[in-house]
mmCIF file of C-alpha atoms in Angstrom:
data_model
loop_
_atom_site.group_PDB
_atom_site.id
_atom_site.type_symbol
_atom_site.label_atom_id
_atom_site.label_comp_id
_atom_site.label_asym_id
_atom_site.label_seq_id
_atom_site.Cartn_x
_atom_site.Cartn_y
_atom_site.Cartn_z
ATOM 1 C CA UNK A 9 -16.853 33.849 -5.801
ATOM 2 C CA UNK A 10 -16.164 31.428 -8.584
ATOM 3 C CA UNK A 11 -14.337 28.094 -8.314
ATOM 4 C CA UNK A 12 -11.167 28.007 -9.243
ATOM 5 C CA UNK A 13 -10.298 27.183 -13.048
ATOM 6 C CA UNK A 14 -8.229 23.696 -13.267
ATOM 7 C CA UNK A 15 -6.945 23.711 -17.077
ATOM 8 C CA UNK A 16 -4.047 21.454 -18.403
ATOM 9 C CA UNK A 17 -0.567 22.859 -19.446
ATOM 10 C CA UNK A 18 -1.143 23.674 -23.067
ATOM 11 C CA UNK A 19 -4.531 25.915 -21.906
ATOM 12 C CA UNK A 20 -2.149 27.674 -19.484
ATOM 13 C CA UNK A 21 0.345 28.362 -22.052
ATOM 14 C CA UNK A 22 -1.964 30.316 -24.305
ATOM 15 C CA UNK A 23 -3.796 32.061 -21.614
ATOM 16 C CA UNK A 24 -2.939 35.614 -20.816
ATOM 17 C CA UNK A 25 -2.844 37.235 -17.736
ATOM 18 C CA UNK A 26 -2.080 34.879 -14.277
ATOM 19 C CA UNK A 27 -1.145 31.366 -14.393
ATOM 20 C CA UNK A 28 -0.832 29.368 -10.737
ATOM 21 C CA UNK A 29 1.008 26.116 -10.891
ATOM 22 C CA UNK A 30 -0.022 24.355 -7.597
ATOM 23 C CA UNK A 31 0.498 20.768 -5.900
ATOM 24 C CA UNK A 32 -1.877 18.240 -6.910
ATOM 25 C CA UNK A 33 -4.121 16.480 -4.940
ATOM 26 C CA UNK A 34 -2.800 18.252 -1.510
ATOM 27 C CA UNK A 35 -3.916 21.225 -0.025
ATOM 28 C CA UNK A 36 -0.318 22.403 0.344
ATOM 29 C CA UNK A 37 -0.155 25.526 2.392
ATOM 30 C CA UNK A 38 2.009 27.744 0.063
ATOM 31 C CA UNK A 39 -0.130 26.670 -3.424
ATOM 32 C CA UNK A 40 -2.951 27.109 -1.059
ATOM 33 C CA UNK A 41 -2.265 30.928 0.517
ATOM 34 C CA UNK A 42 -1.206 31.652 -3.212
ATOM 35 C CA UNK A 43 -4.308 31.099 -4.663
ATOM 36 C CA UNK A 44 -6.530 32.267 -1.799
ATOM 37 C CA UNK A 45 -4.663 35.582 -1.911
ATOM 38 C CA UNK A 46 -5.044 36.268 -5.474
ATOM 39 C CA UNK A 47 -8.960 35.264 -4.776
ATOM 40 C CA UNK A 48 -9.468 38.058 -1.884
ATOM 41 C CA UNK A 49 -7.643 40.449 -4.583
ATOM 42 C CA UNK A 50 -10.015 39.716 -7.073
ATOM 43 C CA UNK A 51 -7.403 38.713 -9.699
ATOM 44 C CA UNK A 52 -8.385 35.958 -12.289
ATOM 45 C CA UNK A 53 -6.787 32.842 -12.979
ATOM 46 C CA UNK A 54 -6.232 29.623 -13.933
ATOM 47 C CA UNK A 55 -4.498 26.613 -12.331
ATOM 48 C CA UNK A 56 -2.144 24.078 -13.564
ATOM 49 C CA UNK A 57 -1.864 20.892 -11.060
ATOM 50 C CA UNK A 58 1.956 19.877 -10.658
ATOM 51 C CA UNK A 59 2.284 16.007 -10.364
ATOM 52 C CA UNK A 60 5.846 14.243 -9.217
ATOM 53 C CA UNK A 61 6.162 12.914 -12.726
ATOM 54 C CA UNK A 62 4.734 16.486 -14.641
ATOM 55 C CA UNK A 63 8.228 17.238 -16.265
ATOM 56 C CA UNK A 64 6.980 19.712 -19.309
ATOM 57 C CA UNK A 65 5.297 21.710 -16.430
ATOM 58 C CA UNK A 66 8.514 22.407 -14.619
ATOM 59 C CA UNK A 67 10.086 22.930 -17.789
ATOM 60 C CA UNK A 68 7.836 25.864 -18.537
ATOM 61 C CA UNK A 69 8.119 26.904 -15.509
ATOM 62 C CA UNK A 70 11.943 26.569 -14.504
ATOM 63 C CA UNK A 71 11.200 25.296 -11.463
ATOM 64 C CA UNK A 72 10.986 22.274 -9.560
ATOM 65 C CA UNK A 73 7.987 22.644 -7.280
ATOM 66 C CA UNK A 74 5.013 24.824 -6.901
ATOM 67 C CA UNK A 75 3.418 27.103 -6.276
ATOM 68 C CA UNK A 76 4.856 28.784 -9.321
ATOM 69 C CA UNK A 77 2.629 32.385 -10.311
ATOM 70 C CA UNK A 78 3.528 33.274 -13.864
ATOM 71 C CA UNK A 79 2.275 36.388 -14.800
ATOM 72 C CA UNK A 80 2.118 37.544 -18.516
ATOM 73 C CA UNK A 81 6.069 37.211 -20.303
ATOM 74 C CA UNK A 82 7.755 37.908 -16.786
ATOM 75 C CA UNK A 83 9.646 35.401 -14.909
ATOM 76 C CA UNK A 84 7.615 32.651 -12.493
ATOM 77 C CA UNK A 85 7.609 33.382 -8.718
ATOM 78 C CA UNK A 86 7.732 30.665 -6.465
ATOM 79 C CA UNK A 87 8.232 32.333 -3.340
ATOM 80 C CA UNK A 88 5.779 33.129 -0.824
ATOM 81 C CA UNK A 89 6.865 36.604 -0.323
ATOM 82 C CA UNK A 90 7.697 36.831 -4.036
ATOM 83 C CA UNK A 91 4.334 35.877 -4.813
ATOM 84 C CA UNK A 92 2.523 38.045 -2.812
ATOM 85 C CA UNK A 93 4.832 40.964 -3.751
ATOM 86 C CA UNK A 94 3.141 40.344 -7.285
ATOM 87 C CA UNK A 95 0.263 40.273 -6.494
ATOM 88 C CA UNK A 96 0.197 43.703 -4.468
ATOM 89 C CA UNK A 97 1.611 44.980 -7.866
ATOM 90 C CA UNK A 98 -1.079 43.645 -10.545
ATOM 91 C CA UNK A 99 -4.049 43.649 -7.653
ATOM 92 C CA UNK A 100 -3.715 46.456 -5.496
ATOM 93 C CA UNK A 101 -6.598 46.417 -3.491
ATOM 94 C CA UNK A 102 -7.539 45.174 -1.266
ATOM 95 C CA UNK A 103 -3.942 45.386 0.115
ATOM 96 C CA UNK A 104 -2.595 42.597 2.221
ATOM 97 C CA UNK A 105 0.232 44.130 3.824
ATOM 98 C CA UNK A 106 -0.314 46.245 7.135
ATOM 99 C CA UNK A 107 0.233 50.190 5.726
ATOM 100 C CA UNK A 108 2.550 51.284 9.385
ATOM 101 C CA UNK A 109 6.047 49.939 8.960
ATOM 102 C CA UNK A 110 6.219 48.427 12.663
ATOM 103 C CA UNK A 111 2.979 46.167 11.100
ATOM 104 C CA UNK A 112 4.733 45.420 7.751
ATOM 105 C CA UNK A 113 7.290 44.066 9.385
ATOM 106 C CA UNK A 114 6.098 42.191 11.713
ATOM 107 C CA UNK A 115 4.032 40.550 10.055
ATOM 108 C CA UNK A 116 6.339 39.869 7.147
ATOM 109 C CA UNK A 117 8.306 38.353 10.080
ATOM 110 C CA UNK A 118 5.937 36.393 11.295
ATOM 111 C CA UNK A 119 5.132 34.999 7.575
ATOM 112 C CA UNK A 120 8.721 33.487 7.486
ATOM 113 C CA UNK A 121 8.296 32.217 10.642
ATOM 114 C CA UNK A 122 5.352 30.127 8.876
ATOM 115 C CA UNK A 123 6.384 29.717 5.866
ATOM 116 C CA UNK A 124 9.808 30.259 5.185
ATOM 117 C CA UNK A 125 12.770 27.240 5.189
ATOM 118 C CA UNK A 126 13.057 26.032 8.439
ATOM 119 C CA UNK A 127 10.056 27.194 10.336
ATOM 120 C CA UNK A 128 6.971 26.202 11.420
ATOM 121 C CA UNK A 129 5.496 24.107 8.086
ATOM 122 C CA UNK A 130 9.178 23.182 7.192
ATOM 123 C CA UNK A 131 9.727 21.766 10.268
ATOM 124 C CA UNK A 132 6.150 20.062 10.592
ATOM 125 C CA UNK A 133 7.294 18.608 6.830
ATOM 126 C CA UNK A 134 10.643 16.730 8.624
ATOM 127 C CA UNK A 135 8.236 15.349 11.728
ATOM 128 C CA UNK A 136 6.196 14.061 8.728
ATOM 129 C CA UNK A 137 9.215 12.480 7.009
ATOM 130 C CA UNK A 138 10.688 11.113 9.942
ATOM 131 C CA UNK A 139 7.453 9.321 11.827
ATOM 132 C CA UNK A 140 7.064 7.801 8.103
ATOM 133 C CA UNK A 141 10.283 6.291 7.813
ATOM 134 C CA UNK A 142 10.422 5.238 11.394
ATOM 135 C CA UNK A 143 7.037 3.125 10.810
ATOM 136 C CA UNK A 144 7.537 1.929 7.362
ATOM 137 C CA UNK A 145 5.154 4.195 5.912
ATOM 138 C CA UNK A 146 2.709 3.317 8.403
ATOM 139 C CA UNK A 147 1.703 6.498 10.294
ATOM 140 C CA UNK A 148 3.438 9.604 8.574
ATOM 141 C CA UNK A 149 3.742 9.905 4.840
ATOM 142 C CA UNK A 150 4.010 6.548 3.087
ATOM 143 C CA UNK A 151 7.772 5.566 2.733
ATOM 144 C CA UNK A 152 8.446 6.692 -1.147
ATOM 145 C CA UNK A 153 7.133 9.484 -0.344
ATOM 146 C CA UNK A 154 9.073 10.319 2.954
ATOM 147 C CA UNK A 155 11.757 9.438 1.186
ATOM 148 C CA UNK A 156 11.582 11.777 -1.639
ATOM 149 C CA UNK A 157 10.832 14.512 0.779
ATOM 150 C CA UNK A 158 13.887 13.786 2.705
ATOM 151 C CA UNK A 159 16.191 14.395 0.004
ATOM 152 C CA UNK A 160 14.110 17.622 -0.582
ATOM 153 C CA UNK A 161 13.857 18.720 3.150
ATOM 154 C CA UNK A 162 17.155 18.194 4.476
ATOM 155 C CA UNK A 163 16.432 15.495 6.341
ATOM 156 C CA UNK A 164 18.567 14.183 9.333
ATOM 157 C CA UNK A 165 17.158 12.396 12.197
ATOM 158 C CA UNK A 166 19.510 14.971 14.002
ATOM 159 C CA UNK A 167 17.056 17.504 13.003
ATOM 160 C CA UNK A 168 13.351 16.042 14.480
ATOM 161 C CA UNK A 169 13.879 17.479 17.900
ATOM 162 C CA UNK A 170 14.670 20.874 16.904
ATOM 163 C CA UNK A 171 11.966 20.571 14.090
ATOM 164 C CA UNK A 172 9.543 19.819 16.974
ATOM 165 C CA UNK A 173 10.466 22.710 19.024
ATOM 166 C CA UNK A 174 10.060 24.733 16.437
ATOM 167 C CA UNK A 175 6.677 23.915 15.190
ATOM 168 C CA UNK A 176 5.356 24.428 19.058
ATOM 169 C CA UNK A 177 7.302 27.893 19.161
ATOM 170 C CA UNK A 178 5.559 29.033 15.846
ATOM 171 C CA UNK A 179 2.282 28.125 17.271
ATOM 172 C CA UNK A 180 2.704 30.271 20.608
ATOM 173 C CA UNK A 181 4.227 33.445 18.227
ATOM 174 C CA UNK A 182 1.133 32.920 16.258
ATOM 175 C CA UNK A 183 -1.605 32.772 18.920
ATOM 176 C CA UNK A 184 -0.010 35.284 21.189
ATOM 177 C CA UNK A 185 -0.009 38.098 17.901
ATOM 178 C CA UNK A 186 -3.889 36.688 17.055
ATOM 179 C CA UNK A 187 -4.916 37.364 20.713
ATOM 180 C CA UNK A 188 -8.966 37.669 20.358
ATOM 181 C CA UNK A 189 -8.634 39.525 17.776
ATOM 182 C CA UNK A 190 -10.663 38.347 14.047
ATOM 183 C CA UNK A 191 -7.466 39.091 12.598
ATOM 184 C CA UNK A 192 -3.612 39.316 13.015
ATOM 185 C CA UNK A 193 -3.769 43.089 12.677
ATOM 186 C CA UNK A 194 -7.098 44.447 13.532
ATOM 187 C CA UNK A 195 -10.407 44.494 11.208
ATOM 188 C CA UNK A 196 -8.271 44.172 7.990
ATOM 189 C CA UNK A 197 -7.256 41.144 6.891
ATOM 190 C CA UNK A 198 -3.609 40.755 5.588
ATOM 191 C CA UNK A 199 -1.357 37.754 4.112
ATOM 192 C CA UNK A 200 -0.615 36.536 7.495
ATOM 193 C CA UNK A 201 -3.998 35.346 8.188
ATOM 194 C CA UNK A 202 -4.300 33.577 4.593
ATOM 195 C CA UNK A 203 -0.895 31.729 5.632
ATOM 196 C CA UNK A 204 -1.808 31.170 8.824
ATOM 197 C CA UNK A 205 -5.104 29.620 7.917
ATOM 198 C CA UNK A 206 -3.649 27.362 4.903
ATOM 199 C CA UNK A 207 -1.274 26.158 7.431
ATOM 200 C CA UNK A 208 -3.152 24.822 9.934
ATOM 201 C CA UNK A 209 -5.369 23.149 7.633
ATOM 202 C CA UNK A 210 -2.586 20.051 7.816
ATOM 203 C CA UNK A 211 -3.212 20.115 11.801
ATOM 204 C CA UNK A 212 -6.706 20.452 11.662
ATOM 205 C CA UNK A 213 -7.877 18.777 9.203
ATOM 206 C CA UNK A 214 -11.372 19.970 7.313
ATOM 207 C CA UNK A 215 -13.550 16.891 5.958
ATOM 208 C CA UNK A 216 -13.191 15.478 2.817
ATOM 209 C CA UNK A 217 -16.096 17.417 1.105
ATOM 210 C CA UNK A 218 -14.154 20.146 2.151
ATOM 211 C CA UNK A 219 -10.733 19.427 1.809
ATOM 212 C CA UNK A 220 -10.531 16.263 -0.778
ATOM 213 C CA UNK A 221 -7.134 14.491 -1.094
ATOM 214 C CA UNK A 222 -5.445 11.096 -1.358
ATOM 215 C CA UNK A 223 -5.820 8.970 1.653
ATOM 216 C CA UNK A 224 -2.537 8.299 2.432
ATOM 217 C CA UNK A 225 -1.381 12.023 2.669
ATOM 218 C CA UNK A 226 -4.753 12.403 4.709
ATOM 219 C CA UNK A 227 -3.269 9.811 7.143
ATOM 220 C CA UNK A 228 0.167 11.506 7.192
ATOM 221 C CA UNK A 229 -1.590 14.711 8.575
ATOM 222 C CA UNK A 230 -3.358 13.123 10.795
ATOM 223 C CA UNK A 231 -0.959 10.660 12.039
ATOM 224 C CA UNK A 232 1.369 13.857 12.030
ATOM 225 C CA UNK A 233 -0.349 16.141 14.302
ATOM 226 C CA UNK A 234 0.043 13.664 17.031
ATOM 227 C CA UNK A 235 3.616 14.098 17.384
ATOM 228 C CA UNK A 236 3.744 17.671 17.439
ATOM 229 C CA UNK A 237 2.588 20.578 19.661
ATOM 230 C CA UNK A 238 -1.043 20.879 19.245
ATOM 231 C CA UNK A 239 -2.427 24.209 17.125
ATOM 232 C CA UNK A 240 -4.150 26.403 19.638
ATOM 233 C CA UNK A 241 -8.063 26.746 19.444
ATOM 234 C CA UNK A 242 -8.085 30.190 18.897
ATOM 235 C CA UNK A 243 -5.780 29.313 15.591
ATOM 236 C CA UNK A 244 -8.291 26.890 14.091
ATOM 237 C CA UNK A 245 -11.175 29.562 14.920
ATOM 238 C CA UNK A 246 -9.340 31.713 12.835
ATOM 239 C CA UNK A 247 -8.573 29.943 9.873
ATOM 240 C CA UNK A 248 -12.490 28.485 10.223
ATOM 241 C CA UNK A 249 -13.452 31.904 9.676
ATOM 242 C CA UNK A 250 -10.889 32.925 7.062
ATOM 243 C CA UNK A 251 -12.871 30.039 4.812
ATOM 244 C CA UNK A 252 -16.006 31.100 6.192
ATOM 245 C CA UNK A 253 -15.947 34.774 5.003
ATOM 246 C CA UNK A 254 -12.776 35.241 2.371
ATOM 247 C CA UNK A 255 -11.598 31.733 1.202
ATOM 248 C CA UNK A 256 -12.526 28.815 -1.155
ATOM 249 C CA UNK A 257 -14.615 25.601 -0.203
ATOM 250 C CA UNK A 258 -14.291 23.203 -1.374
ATOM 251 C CA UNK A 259 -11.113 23.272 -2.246
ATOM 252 C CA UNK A 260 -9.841 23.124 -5.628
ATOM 253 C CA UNK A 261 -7.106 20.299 -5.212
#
């Protein structure tokens, strides 16, 4: 499979087709499922990096943070499930979403869990926010930064211990549906194990040949991860053989 296609704004603007707006520099989960689920589908293209200080990108896009997917004239999509709704339209197969209705919607349920506002990332996100304001910016994201993200997360310090539950009861939902299986749901791989392997990329973190990003967000991960429950081993198996046999390395960041 081919690299992914970084081009700048006015590129993206003229192409036709799929346009991804993703975060810079970090392998955010959501930009990072988004792309790696229009690469399994076969579905070309390009990428636009979104910077904190990229206003005529958000203007295009109408949105303040990515991923954004804009597809041809229609409206961008920055939600997961929005996204991935597209793409079942425009790149039908392979299909990522379990064909038996008790499947669909568990794992659609299970997707929220991970990705959706207040679960398992989310709530990793306000651990992050809070260790780096606590320390001054020393473990956790640096301080700007943890303050920016509070404004955007919600954050209250009223929050962290709920936030840490919460991360350590969306691991255990996550391993116990895995099991020993390769995949959430059998020999077919679906959305949920693209999430789930994005995700745990920020708990167990691949090198930097693999995975390249600023140091200091490196350092929140890592600092990070040692405040919260730690991701099972069967989880990290998985999402080292998601990028073994379906996803991109190195990453595109």
């Amino acid at each position: 499979m081919e690299a992914t296609k970084l081009v700048d704004l006015e590129t993206a603007r003229d192409a036709q087709g799929l346009r991804l707006v993703v975060v810079a520099n970090i392998p955010s989960p959501w930009s990072e499922a988004a792309k790696g689920i229009f690469r399994i589908k076969g579905v070309p293209f390009v990428a636009v990096r979104l910077g904190p200080g990229d206003g005529e990108i958000r203007k295009w896009t109408r949105a303040r943070n990515a991923p954004v997917a804009m597809y041809e004239k229609e409206p961008g999509r920055t939600g997961w499930a929005d996204i991935l709704e597209l793409a079942e339209r425009i790149g039908p197969f392979p299909s990522l979403v379990p064909k038996e209705p008790a499947d669909r919607v568990k794992m659609f349920g299970l997707s929220h869990e991970l990705m959706g506002e207040g679960g398992l990332l989310w709530s990793s996100r306000l651990v992050s926010i809070d260790i780096g304001l606590e320390s001054g910016g020393e473990r956790g994201f640096p301080e700007p930064v943890a303050g920016y993200l509070g404004g955007r997360y919600g954050y209250s310090k009223l929050r962290i211990a709920q936030a840490r539950a919460r991360v350590a009861e969306g691991f255990q939902l996550l391993a116990d549906a895995l099991g020993d299986r390769a995949y959430y749901f059998g020999d077919s791989v679906t959305a949920l194990d693209v999430y789930s392997a994005a995700a745990v990329n920020l708990f167990a973190l691949l090198p930097d040949e693999q995975c390249p990003m600023w140091a200091p967000i490196r350092n929140a991960f890592e600092s990070t991860k040692d405040e919260v429950a730690p991701v099972p081993a069967s989880l990290v198996a998985h999402r080292d053989r998601m990028y073994e046999r379906h996803l991109e390395l190195p990453m595109a960041l």
